[in-house]
Amino acid sequence: INAEYGGEFDGRGTAYCDVTEFLSCHKWALKQAERYGSKWSKRWAQEPAIIKIYSELPEIIYNNLKIVNRTLFPSIDKFLVAFTKSGGVIEACPPSEDVTCITVDMFIDPAGGVEIRNTGDQIRATEFQTWAISSPQTSIAPARLHNSCIAVGKACYDRAIIGHISTTFATFMLAECEEQQLWAIDLKIQYTDTAALANVLQYVTGGRFNTATGLFKIPEYSVLPEMSSRFKSPKERQPPPYRFAVLSPRLFHSNLSLVHYSVFFQMCRAHHIGY
C-alpha cells in the first residue's frame, strides 16, 4: 500500500509498505477468494477476511512502513502525526513489477467540455519522484486513454471542478488474464508545469497534439538548400511531421547562464536536439 500525505508534493509525503509480506492471514484470504469464486466480490463473502486483515494492519504499518523522504519525516511517528492532522490518501499498489505512469493535462470548460491538452510517459528520478515526461505517451492505445480521460473530466465537472487539471494513470499487465490495465491514481486541480511546457512546445514548433491519434504533429516545411546535401535521398529531405519531446521543469546547470545563446543552440544541434 501507499500512504500519501496531502500537505506535500512530488513524492515528498509518501510512505509505503508491502503488507502481504507481513500479513499472516494472506494465504488464508487467498484460499477464501478461491473458495467463493465469482461470489468473492460480494461484501458478505469478504467480511471474515476483512476483519482479520484489519486486526493485523495497525501493527504491520507501524513496524514496517517505509518513508520516502526521511529528511522531512525522520520517524514513523512524525509522519503519522502529519498524516492524521492534514489527511491524505491510502491506496493499493498495482500488482506488477513493471508499472508505467502516464501524465495527462486537461482543461474543463464552464460548459462541461473536456479537452486533452497533453499526454506523456513519466521519467522517474526515483521510484516516487518524476523528473520529466516523454510526450506524447506511447504506453497504451490513445483511444483507451482518451476515453478514461473524458470519464475523469466528466466526473470532475459533476463535482463543480472546472479549469486546468492533471491526472496520473498507472498502466501494467495483469498476469492472471494477460490484459493491460489502466488505473487513475492521482488528480491535481491546477495548471501544472507539464501543461505550461506543452504550451511552450506548441509555440516553438507550431505543432498541435491530436487527441484521436495520440500524436504531436508539426507543420510541413521545406529544408534549406544548404541543408539538403546532408540527406542521402530526396525522401529524407522532408523530415517526418511527428515529434516527441522530453518536458522537464527540473533541468538545472550552474554554468548555463554563462553560455551564449548561439553556443547553446550549436551544442543542441551537435547532439541532434532540435525541433
PDB file of C-alpha atoms in Angstrom:
ATOM      1  CA  ILE A   1       0.000   0.000   0.000  1.00  0.00           C
ATOM      2  CA  ASN A   2       0.965   3.658  -0.477  1.00  0.00           C
ATOM      3  CA  ALA A   3       0.150   6.390   2.025  1.00  0.00           C
ATOM      4  CA  GLU A   4       0.392   9.902   0.577  1.00  0.00           C
ATOM      5  CA  TYR A   5       0.304  12.877   2.947  1.00  0.00           C
ATOM      6  CA  GLY A   6      -1.849  15.602   1.407  1.00  0.00           C
ATOM      7  CA  GLY A   7       0.327  18.524   2.558  1.00  0.00           C
ATOM      8  CA  GLU A   8       3.323  17.664   0.336  1.00  0.00           C
ATOM      9  CA  PHE A   9       4.094  17.142  -3.350  1.00  0.00           C
ATOM     10  CA  ASP A  10       6.234  15.100  -5.770  1.00  0.00           C
ATOM     11  CA  GLY A  11       6.524  12.073  -3.507  1.00  0.00           C
ATOM     12  CA  ARG A  12       7.893  14.041  -0.523  1.00  0.00           C
ATOM     13  CA  GLY A  13       4.997  12.960   1.676  1.00  0.00           C
ATOM     14  CA  THR A  14       4.858   9.328   0.578  1.00  0.00           C
ATOM     15  CA  ALA A  15       5.332   6.175   2.631  1.00  0.00           C
ATOM     16  CA  TYR A  16       4.762   2.596   1.532  1.00  0.00           C
ATOM     17  CA  CYS A  17       4.580  -0.940   2.887  1.00  0.00           C
ATOM     18  CA  ASP A  18       4.372  -4.397   1.313  1.00  0.00           C
ATOM     19  CA  VAL A  19       1.551  -5.596   3.542  1.00  0.00           C
ATOM     20  CA  THR A  20       1.287  -9.109   2.064  1.00  0.00           C
ATOM     21  CA  GLU A  21       4.863  -9.886   3.139  1.00  0.00           C
ATOM     22  CA  PHE A  22       3.921  -9.486   6.807  1.00  0.00           C
ATOM     23  CA  LEU A  23       0.220 -10.475   6.718  1.00  0.00           C
ATOM     24  CA  SER A  24      -0.105 -13.852   8.466  1.00  0.00           C
ATOM     25  CA  CYS A  25      -3.627 -14.417   7.101  1.00  0.00           C
ATOM     26  CA  HIS A  26      -2.677 -13.656   3.477  1.00  0.00           C
ATOM     27  CA  LYS A  27      -2.618 -17.288   2.258  1.00  0.00           C
ATOM     28  CA  TRP A  28      -5.862 -17.999   4.109  1.00  0.00           C
ATOM     29  CA  ALA A  29      -7.520 -14.968   2.459  1.00  0.00           C
ATOM     30  CA  LEU A  30      -6.410 -16.182  -0.999  1.00  0.00           C
ATOM     31  CA  LYS A  31      -7.951 -19.588  -0.310  1.00  0.00           C
ATOM     32  CA  GLN A  32     -11.171 -17.863   0.757  1.00  0.00           C
ATOM     33  CA  ALA A  33     -11.235 -15.941  -2.532  1.00  0.00           C
ATOM     34  CA  GLU A  34     -10.707 -19.184  -4.470  1.00  0.00           C
ATOM     35  CA  ARG A  35     -13.408 -20.915  -2.448  1.00  0.00           C
ATOM     36  CA  TYR A  36     -16.094 -18.295  -3.140  1.00  0.00           C
ATOM     37  CA  GLY A  37     -15.155 -17.813  -6.794  1.00  0.00           C
ATOM     38  CA  SER A  38     -17.410 -15.280  -8.552  1.00  0.00           C
ATOM     39  CA  LYS A  39     -19.203 -14.549  -5.265  1.00  0.00           C
ATOM     40  CA  TRP A  40     -15.983 -13.123  -3.765  1.00  0.00           C
ATOM     41  CA  SER A  41     -16.968  -9.652  -4.997  1.00  0.00           C
ATOM     42  CA  LYS A  42     -19.861  -9.665  -2.524  1.00  0.00           C
ATOM     43  CA  ARG A  43     -19.312  -7.836   0.758  1.00  0.00           C
ATOM     44  CA  TRP A  44     -20.612 -10.717   2.889  1.00  0.00           C
ATOM     45  CA  ALA A  45     -18.062 -13.133   1.355  1.00  0.00           C
ATOM     46  CA  GLN A  46     -15.158 -10.799   2.129  1.00  0.00           C
ATOM     47  CA  GLU A  47     -16.277  -9.866   5.654  1.00  0.00           C
ATOM     48  CA  PRO A  48     -14.307 -12.553   7.618  1.00  0.00           C
ATOM     49  CA  ALA A  49     -11.102 -11.776   5.676  1.00  0.00           C
ATOM     50  CA  ILE A  50     -11.559  -8.014   6.126  1.00  0.00           C
ATOM     51  CA  ILE A  51     -11.919  -8.403   9.897  1.00  0.00           C
ATOM     52  CA  LYS A  52      -8.723 -10.458  10.144  1.00  0.00           C
ATOM     53  CA  ILE A  53      -6.734  -8.104   7.905  1.00  0.00           C
ATOM     54  CA  TYR A  54      -7.904  -5.026   9.811  1.00  0.00           C
ATOM     55  CA  SER A  55      -6.820  -6.604  13.085  1.00  0.00           C
ATOM     56  CA  GLU A  56      -3.246  -7.071  11.797  1.00  0.00           C
ATOM     57  CA  LEU A  57      -2.800  -3.841   9.830  1.00  0.00           C
ATOM     58  CA  PRO A  58      -2.004  -1.328  12.632  1.00  0.00           C
ATOM     59  CA  GLU A  59       0.988  -3.282  13.922  1.00  0.00           C
ATOM     60  CA  ILE A  60       2.249  -4.123  10.409  1.00  0.00           C
ATOM     61  CA  ILE A  61       2.089  -0.491   9.279  1.00  0.00           C
ATOM     62  CA  TYR A  62       3.733   0.897  12.403  1.00  0.00           C
ATOM     63  CA  ASN A  63       6.629  -1.583  12.307  1.00  0.00           C
ATOM     64  CA  ASN A  64       7.233  -1.823   8.567  1.00  0.00           C
ATOM     65  CA  LEU A  65       6.150   1.470   6.946  1.00  0.00           C
ATOM     66  CA  LYS A  66       8.971   2.864   4.764  1.00  0.00           C
ATOM     67  CA  ILE A  67       9.140   6.658   4.471  1.00  0.00           C
ATOM     68  CA  VAL A  68      10.432   8.034   1.168  1.00  0.00           C
ATOM     69  CA  ASN A  69      11.758  11.353   2.498  1.00  0.00           C
ATOM     70  CA  ARG A  70      13.491  10.735   5.833  1.00  0.00           C
ATOM     71  CA  THR A  71      14.743  14.319   5.987  1.00  0.00           C
ATOM     72  CA  LEU A  72      11.195  15.621   6.109  1.00  0.00           C
ATOM     73  CA  PHE A  73       9.836  12.813   8.292  1.00  0.00           C
ATOM     74  CA  PRO A  74      12.671  11.217  10.303  1.00  0.00           C
ATOM     75  CA  SER A  75      10.331   8.811  12.102  1.00  0.00           C
ATOM     76  CA  ILE A  76       7.057   6.995  11.521  1.00  0.00           C
ATOM     77  CA  ASP A  77       5.525   8.841  14.464  1.00  0.00           C
ATOM     78  CA  LYS A  78       6.181  12.231  12.829  1.00  0.00           C
ATOM     79  CA  PHE A  79       4.740  11.002   9.537  1.00  0.00           C
ATOM     80  CA  LEU A  80       1.599   9.629  11.185  1.00  0.00           C
ATOM     81  CA  VAL A  81       1.086  12.870  13.145  1.00  0.00           C
ATOM     82  CA  ALA A  82       1.258  14.918   9.929  1.00  0.00           C
ATOM     83  CA  PHE A  83      -0.898  12.412   8.034  1.00  0.00           C
ATOM     84  CA  THR A  84      -3.683  12.296  10.619  1.00  0.00           C
ATOM     85  CA  LYS A  85      -3.591  16.085  11.075  1.00  0.00           C
ATOM     86  CA  SER A  86      -3.838  17.143   7.422  1.00  0.00           C
ATOM     87  CA  GLY A  87      -5.221  13.990   5.826  1.00  0.00           C
ATOM     88  CA  GLY A  88      -4.071  12.093   2.770  1.00  0.00           C
ATOM     89  CA  VAL A  89      -4.700   9.077   0.587  1.00  0.00           C
ATOM     90  CA  ILE A  90      -4.127   5.374   1.259  1.00  0.00           C
ATOM     91  CA  GLU A  91      -4.114   3.326  -1.933  1.00  0.00           C
ATOM     92  CA  ALA A  92      -3.155  -0.105  -3.213  1.00  0.00           C
ATOM     93  CA  CYS A  93      -0.039  -0.559  -5.337  1.00  0.00           C
ATOM     94  CA  PRO A  94      -0.528  -2.175  -8.771  1.00  0.00           C
ATOM     95  CA  PRO A  95       0.089  -5.960  -8.615  1.00  0.00           C
ATOM     96  CA  SER A  96       3.007  -5.832 -11.045  1.00  0.00           C
ATOM     97  CA  GLU A  97       6.758  -5.221 -11.028  1.00  0.00           C
ATOM     98  CA  ASP A  98       6.600  -3.287 -14.320  1.00  0.00           C
ATOM     99  CA  VAL A  99       4.390  -0.212 -13.997  1.00  0.00           C
ATOM    100  CA  THR A 100       4.404   2.851 -16.261  1.00  0.00           C
ATOM    101  CA  CYS A 101       2.850   6.105 -15.100  1.00  0.00           C
ATOM    102  CA  ILE A 102       1.233   8.498 -17.568  1.00  0.00           C
ATOM    103  CA  THR A 103       0.580  12.206 -17.027  1.00  0.00           C
ATOM    104  CA  VAL A 104      -2.394  13.789 -18.803  1.00  0.00           C
ATOM    105  CA  ASP A 105      -3.048  17.543 -18.727  1.00  0.00           C
ATOM    106  CA  MET A 106      -6.659  18.526 -19.412  1.00  0.00           C
ATOM    107  CA  PHE A 107      -8.927  21.545 -19.443  1.00  0.00           C
ATOM    108  CA  ILE A 108     -12.595  21.517 -18.382  1.00  0.00           C
ATOM    109  CA  ASP A 109     -14.569  24.446 -19.749  1.00  0.00           C
ATOM    110  CA  PRO A 110     -17.546  26.001 -17.895  1.00  0.00           C
ATOM    111  CA  ALA A 111     -19.992  24.232 -20.221  1.00  0.00           C
ATOM    112  CA  GLY A 112     -18.603  20.787 -19.292  1.00  0.00           C
ATOM    113  CA  GLY A 113     -16.426  20.165 -22.346  1.00  0.00           C
ATOM    114  CA  VAL A 114     -13.210  18.229 -21.668  1.00  0.00           C
ATOM    115  CA  GLU A 115     -10.093  18.930 -23.745  1.00  0.00           C
ATOM    116  CA  ILE A 116      -6.939  16.820 -23.511  1.00  0.00           C
ATOM    117  CA  ARG A 117      -4.002  19.198 -23.882  1.00  0.00           C
ATOM    118  CA  ASN A 118      -1.024  16.871 -23.431  1.00  0.00           C
ATOM    119  CA  THR A 119      -0.010  13.301 -22.533  1.00  0.00           C
ATOM    120  CA  GLY A 120       3.347  11.886 -21.509  1.00  0.00           C
ATOM    121  CA  ASP A 121       5.087   8.829 -20.072  1.00  0.00           C
ATOM    122  CA  GLN A 122       6.717   9.725 -16.766  1.00  0.00           C
ATOM    123  CA  ILE A 123      10.505   9.520 -16.470  1.00  0.00           C
ATOM    124  CA  ARG A 124      11.328   8.813 -12.842  1.00  0.00           C
ATOM    125  CA  ALA A 125      14.264  10.198 -10.873  1.00  0.00           C
ATOM    126  CA  THR A 126      13.387   7.834  -8.029  1.00  0.00           C
ATOM    127  CA  GLU A 127      10.539   5.379  -7.500  1.00  0.00           C
ATOM    128  CA  PHE A 128       8.211   8.130  -6.303  1.00  0.00           C
ATOM    129  CA  GLN A 129       9.650  11.268  -7.918  1.00  0.00           C
ATOM    130  CA  THR A 130       9.034  12.313 -11.517  1.00  0.00           C
ATOM    131  CA  TRP A 131      11.908  14.073 -13.296  1.00  0.00           C
ATOM    132  CA  ALA A 132      10.237  14.610 -16.683  1.00  0.00           C
ATOM    133  CA  ILE A 133       7.699  13.236 -19.136  1.00  0.00           C
ATOM    134  CA  SER A 134       8.190  11.898 -22.659  1.00  0.00           C
ATOM    135  CA  SER A 135       5.413  13.495 -24.685  1.00  0.00           C
ATOM    136  CA  PRO A 136       3.188  12.218 -26.193  1.00  0.00           C
ATOM    137  CA  GLN A 137       2.743   8.918 -24.360  1.00  0.00           C
ATOM    138  CA  THR A 138       3.208   5.574 -26.119  1.00  0.00           C
ATOM    139  CA  SER A 139       2.384   3.121 -23.318  1.00  0.00           C
ATOM    140  CA  ILE A 140      -1.264   2.450 -24.130  1.00  0.00           C
ATOM    141  CA  ALA A 141      -3.669   2.808 -27.039  1.00  0.00           C
ATOM    142  CA  PRO A 142      -4.593   6.519 -27.426  1.00  0.00           C
ATOM    143  CA  ALA A 143      -8.321   5.729 -27.780  1.00  0.00           C
ATOM    144  CA  ARG A 144      -8.425   3.881 -24.462  1.00  0.00           C
ATOM    145  CA  LEU A 145      -6.560   6.642 -22.652  1.00  0.00           C
ATOM    146  CA  HIS A 146      -8.806   9.249 -24.288  1.00  0.00           C
ATOM    147  CA  ASN A 147     -11.984   7.532 -23.039  1.00  0.00           C
ATOM    148  CA  SER A 148     -10.613   7.268 -19.491  1.00  0.00           C
ATOM    149  CA  CYS A 149      -9.572  10.940 -19.504  1.00  0.00           C
ATOM    150  CA  ILE A 150     -13.012  12.063 -20.663  1.00  0.00           C
ATOM    151  CA  ALA A 151     -14.580   9.982 -17.882  1.00  0.00           C
ATOM    152  CA  VAL A 152     -12.301  11.636 -15.294  1.00  0.00           C
ATOM    153  CA  GLY A 153     -13.082  15.080 -16.701  1.00  0.00           C
ATOM    154  CA  LYS A 154     -16.846  14.455 -16.604  1.00  0.00           C
ATOM    155  CA  ALA A 155     -16.600  13.188 -13.012  1.00  0.00           C
ATOM    156  CA  CYS A 156     -14.726  16.373 -12.046  1.00  0.00           C
ATOM    157  CA  TYR A 157     -17.313  18.588 -13.761  1.00  0.00           C
ATOM    158  CA  ASP A 158     -20.123  16.786 -11.907  1.00  0.00           C
ATOM    159  CA  ARG A 159     -18.345  17.841  -8.699  1.00  0.00           C
ATOM    160  CA  ALA A 160     -18.166  21.504  -9.798  1.00  0.00           C
ATOM    161  CA  ILE A 161     -14.494  21.339 -10.851  1.00  0.00           C
ATOM    162  CA  ILE A 162     -13.581  23.366 -13.940  1.00  0.00           C
ATOM    163  CA  GLY A 163     -10.363  24.732 -15.410  1.00  0.00           C
ATOM    164  CA  HIS A 164      -6.961  23.047 -15.613  1.00  0.00           C
ATOM    165  CA  ILE A 165      -6.483  19.575 -14.125  1.00  0.00           C
ATOM    166  CA  SER A 166      -3.761  16.946 -14.373  1.00  0.00           C
ATOM    167  CA  THR A 167      -4.357  13.224 -13.948  1.00  0.00           C
ATOM    168  CA  THR A 168      -1.821  10.462 -13.381  1.00  0.00           C
ATOM    169  CA  PHE A 169      -2.569   6.978 -14.681  1.00  0.00           C
ATOM    170  CA  ALA A 170      -0.734   3.731 -13.972  1.00  0.00           C
ATOM    171  CA  THR A 171      -0.677   1.067 -16.657  1.00  0.00           C
ATOM    172  CA  PHE A 172       0.582  -2.504 -16.284  1.00  0.00           C
ATOM    173  CA  MET A 173      -0.069  -6.064 -17.429  1.00  0.00           C
ATOM    174  CA  LEU A 174      -2.214  -8.266 -15.194  1.00  0.00           C
ATOM    175  CA  ALA A 175      -0.609 -11.711 -15.161  1.00  0.00           C
ATOM    176  CA  GLU A 176      -3.851 -13.604 -14.457  1.00  0.00           C
ATOM    177  CA  CYS A 177      -5.590 -12.532 -17.666  1.00  0.00           C
ATOM    178  CA  GLU A 178      -2.650 -11.068 -19.665  1.00  0.00           C
ATOM    179  CA  GLU A 179      -4.642  -7.877 -20.152  1.00  0.00           C
ATOM    180  CA  GLN A 180      -3.284  -4.347 -19.928  1.00  0.00           C
ATOM    181  CA  GLN A 181      -4.751  -2.416 -17.023  1.00  0.00           C
ATOM    182  CA  LEU A 182      -5.204   1.346 -16.656  1.00  0.00           C
ATOM    183  CA  TRP A 183      -5.707   2.894 -13.216  1.00  0.00           C
ATOM    184  CA  ALA A 184      -6.318   6.567 -12.442  1.00  0.00           C
ATOM    185  CA  ILE A 185      -4.184   7.150  -9.346  1.00  0.00           C
ATOM    186  CA  ASP A 186      -3.744  10.911  -8.890  1.00  0.00           C
ATOM    187  CA  LEU A 187      -5.511  14.195  -9.619  1.00  0.00           C
ATOM    188  CA  LYS A 188      -4.112  17.731  -9.444  1.00  0.00           C
ATOM    189  CA  ILE A 189      -6.564  20.613  -9.733  1.00  0.00           C
ATOM    190  CA  GLN A 190      -4.148  23.234 -11.028  1.00  0.00           C
ATOM    191  CA  TYR A 191      -2.170  24.494 -14.009  1.00  0.00           C
ATOM    192  CA  THR A 192       0.897  22.228 -13.880  1.00  0.00           C
ATOM    193  CA  ASP A 193       4.499  22.615 -15.045  1.00  0.00           C
ATOM    194  CA  THR A 194       3.976  19.985 -17.736  1.00  0.00           C
ATOM    195  CA  ALA A 195       0.932  21.854 -19.080  1.00  0.00           C
ATOM    196  CA  ALA A 196       2.997  25.039 -19.311  1.00  0.00           C
ATOM    197  CA  LEU A 197       5.879  23.238 -21.022  1.00  0.00           C
ATOM    198  CA  ALA A 198       3.451  21.660 -23.501  1.00  0.00           C
ATOM    199  CA  ASN A 199       2.282  25.160 -24.423  1.00  0.00           C
ATOM    200  CA  VAL A 200       5.908  26.235 -24.911  1.00  0.00           C
ATOM    201  CA  LEU A 201       6.450  23.187 -27.151  1.00  0.00           C
ATOM    202  CA  GLN A 202       3.458  24.162 -29.296  1.00  0.00           C
ATOM    203  CA  TYR A 203       4.691  27.754 -29.503  1.00  0.00           C
ATOM    204  CA  VAL A 204       8.233  26.980 -30.649  1.00  0.00           C
ATOM    205  CA  THR A 205       7.234  24.238 -33.122  1.00  0.00           C
ATOM    206  CA  GLY A 206       3.838  25.448 -34.317  1.00  0.00           C
ATOM    207  CA  GLY A 207       2.661  21.883 -33.710  1.00  0.00           C
ATOM    208  CA  ARG A 208      -0.561  20.537 -32.246  1.00  0.00           C
ATOM    209  CA  PHE A 209      -1.426  17.471 -30.203  1.00  0.00           C
ATOM    210  CA  ASN A 210      -4.041  15.227 -31.849  1.00  0.00           C
ATOM    211  CA  THR A 211      -6.118  13.505 -29.159  1.00  0.00           C
ATOM    212  CA  ALA A 212      -7.577  10.965 -31.606  1.00  0.00           C
ATOM    213  CA  THR A 213      -4.230   9.632 -32.847  1.00  0.00           C
ATOM    214  CA  GLY A 214      -2.174  10.490 -29.770  1.00  0.00           C
ATOM    215  CA  LEU A 215       0.484  12.140 -31.950  1.00  0.00           C
ATOM    216  CA  PHE A 216       2.116  15.571 -31.917  1.00  0.00           C
ATOM    217  CA  LYS A 217       2.273  16.927 -35.457  1.00  0.00           C
ATOM    218  CA  ILE A 218       4.183  19.974 -36.683  1.00  0.00           C
ATOM    219  CA  PRO A 219       3.536  21.896 -39.929  1.00  0.00           C
ATOM    220  CA  GLU A 220       5.390  20.723 -43.012  1.00  0.00           C
ATOM    221  CA  TYR A 221       8.329  22.874 -44.020  1.00  0.00           C
ATOM    222  CA  SER A 222      10.978  22.910 -46.726  1.00  0.00           C
ATOM    223  CA  VAL A 223      14.595  22.074 -45.992  1.00  0.00           C
ATOM    224  CA  LEU A 224      17.036  24.868 -46.862  1.00  0.00           C
ATOM    225  CA  PRO A 225      19.231  24.176 -49.938  1.00  0.00           C
ATOM    226  CA  GLU A 226      22.431  24.266 -47.919  1.00  0.00           C
ATOM    227  CA  MET A 227      20.999  21.620 -45.577  1.00  0.00           C
ATOM    228  CA  SER A 228      19.609  19.297 -48.271  1.00  0.00           C
ATOM    229  CA  SER A 229      23.082  17.936 -49.090  1.00  0.00           C
ATOM    230  CA  ARG A 230      23.198  16.337 -45.619  1.00  0.00           C
ATOM    231  CA  PHE A 231      20.389  13.948 -46.541  1.00  0.00           C
ATOM    232  CA  LYS A 232      21.118  10.829 -48.575  1.00  0.00           C
ATOM    233  CA  SER A 233      17.899  10.695 -50.608  1.00  0.00           C
ATOM    234  CA  PRO A 234      15.019  13.029 -51.627  1.00  0.00           C
ATOM    235  CA  LYS A 235      12.753  11.158 -49.229  1.00  0.00           C
ATOM    236  CA  GLU A 236      14.975  12.116 -46.300  1.00  0.00           C
ATOM    237  CA  ARG A 237      14.932  15.796 -47.274  1.00  0.00           C
ATOM    238  CA  GLN A 238      11.451  16.188 -45.810  1.00  0.00           C
ATOM    239  CA  PRO A 239      11.612  15.187 -42.148  1.00  0.00           C
ATOM    240  CA  PRO A 240       8.562  13.360 -40.744  1.00  0.00           C
ATOM    241  CA  PRO A 241       5.906  15.721 -39.331  1.00  0.00           C
ATOM    242  CA  TYR A 242       5.581  13.907 -35.980  1.00  0.00           C
ATOM    243  CA  ARG A 243       7.642  14.831 -32.962  1.00  0.00           C
ATOM    244  CA  PHE A 244       8.364  13.601 -29.443  1.00  0.00           C
ATOM    245  CA  ALA A 245       9.715  15.799 -26.673  1.00  0.00           C
ATOM    246  CA  VAL A 246      11.042  15.429 -23.141  1.00  0.00           C
ATOM    247  CA  LEU A 247       9.392  18.024 -20.908  1.00  0.00           C
ATOM    248  CA  SER A 248      11.152  18.641 -17.603  1.00  0.00           C
ATOM    249  CA  PRO A 249      10.812  21.506 -15.102  1.00  0.00           C
ATOM    250  CA  ARG A 250      13.924  20.231 -13.282  1.00  0.00           C
ATOM    251  CA  LEU A 251      16.712  20.966 -15.755  1.00  0.00           C
ATOM    252  CA  PHE A 252      19.500  22.815 -13.971  1.00  0.00           C
ATOM    253  CA  HIS A 253      23.084  23.680 -14.812  1.00  0.00           C
ATOM    254  CA  SER A 254      25.079  26.047 -12.618  1.00  0.00           C
ATOM    255  CA  ASN A 255      27.021  27.468 -15.605  1.00  0.00           C
ATOM    256  CA  LEU A 256      24.184  27.676 -18.121  1.00  0.00           C
ATOM    257  CA  SER A 257      23.818  31.426 -17.609  1.00  0.00           C
ATOM    258  CA  LEU A 258      27.429  31.840 -18.782  1.00  0.00           C
ATOM    259  CA  VAL A 259      26.826  30.106 -22.123  1.00  0.00           C
ATOM    260  CA  HIS A 260      25.922  32.388 -25.023  1.00  0.00           C
ATOM    261  CA  TYR A 261      22.623  31.572 -26.756  1.00  0.00           C
ATOM    262  CA  SER A 262      24.243  30.846 -30.130  1.00  0.00           C
ATOM    263  CA  VAL A 263      26.745  28.477 -28.499  1.00  0.00           C
ATOM    264  CA  PHE A 264      23.968  26.730 -26.593  1.00  0.00           C
ATOM    265  CA  PHE A 265      21.936  26.058 -29.757  1.00  0.00           C
ATOM    266  CA  GLN A 266      25.055  24.840 -31.583  1.00  0.00           C
ATOM    267  CA  MET A 267      25.611  22.375 -28.744  1.00  0.00           C
ATOM    268  CA  CYS A 268      21.998  21.219 -29.084  1.00  0.00           C
ATOM    269  CA  ARG A 269      22.392  20.690 -32.829  1.00  0.00           C
ATOM    270  CA  ALA A 270      25.616  18.751 -32.261  1.00  0.00           C
ATOM    271  CA  HIS A 271      23.647  16.336 -30.071  1.00  0.00           C
ATOM    272  CA  HIS A 272      20.740  16.178 -32.562  1.00  0.00           C
ATOM    273  CA  ILE A 273      18.433  18.122 -30.250  1.00  0.00           C
ATOM    274  CA  GLY A 274      16.057  20.398 -32.116  1.00  0.00           C
ATOM    275  CA  TYR A 275      12.523  20.970 -33.298  1.00  0.00           C
TER     276      TYR A 275
END
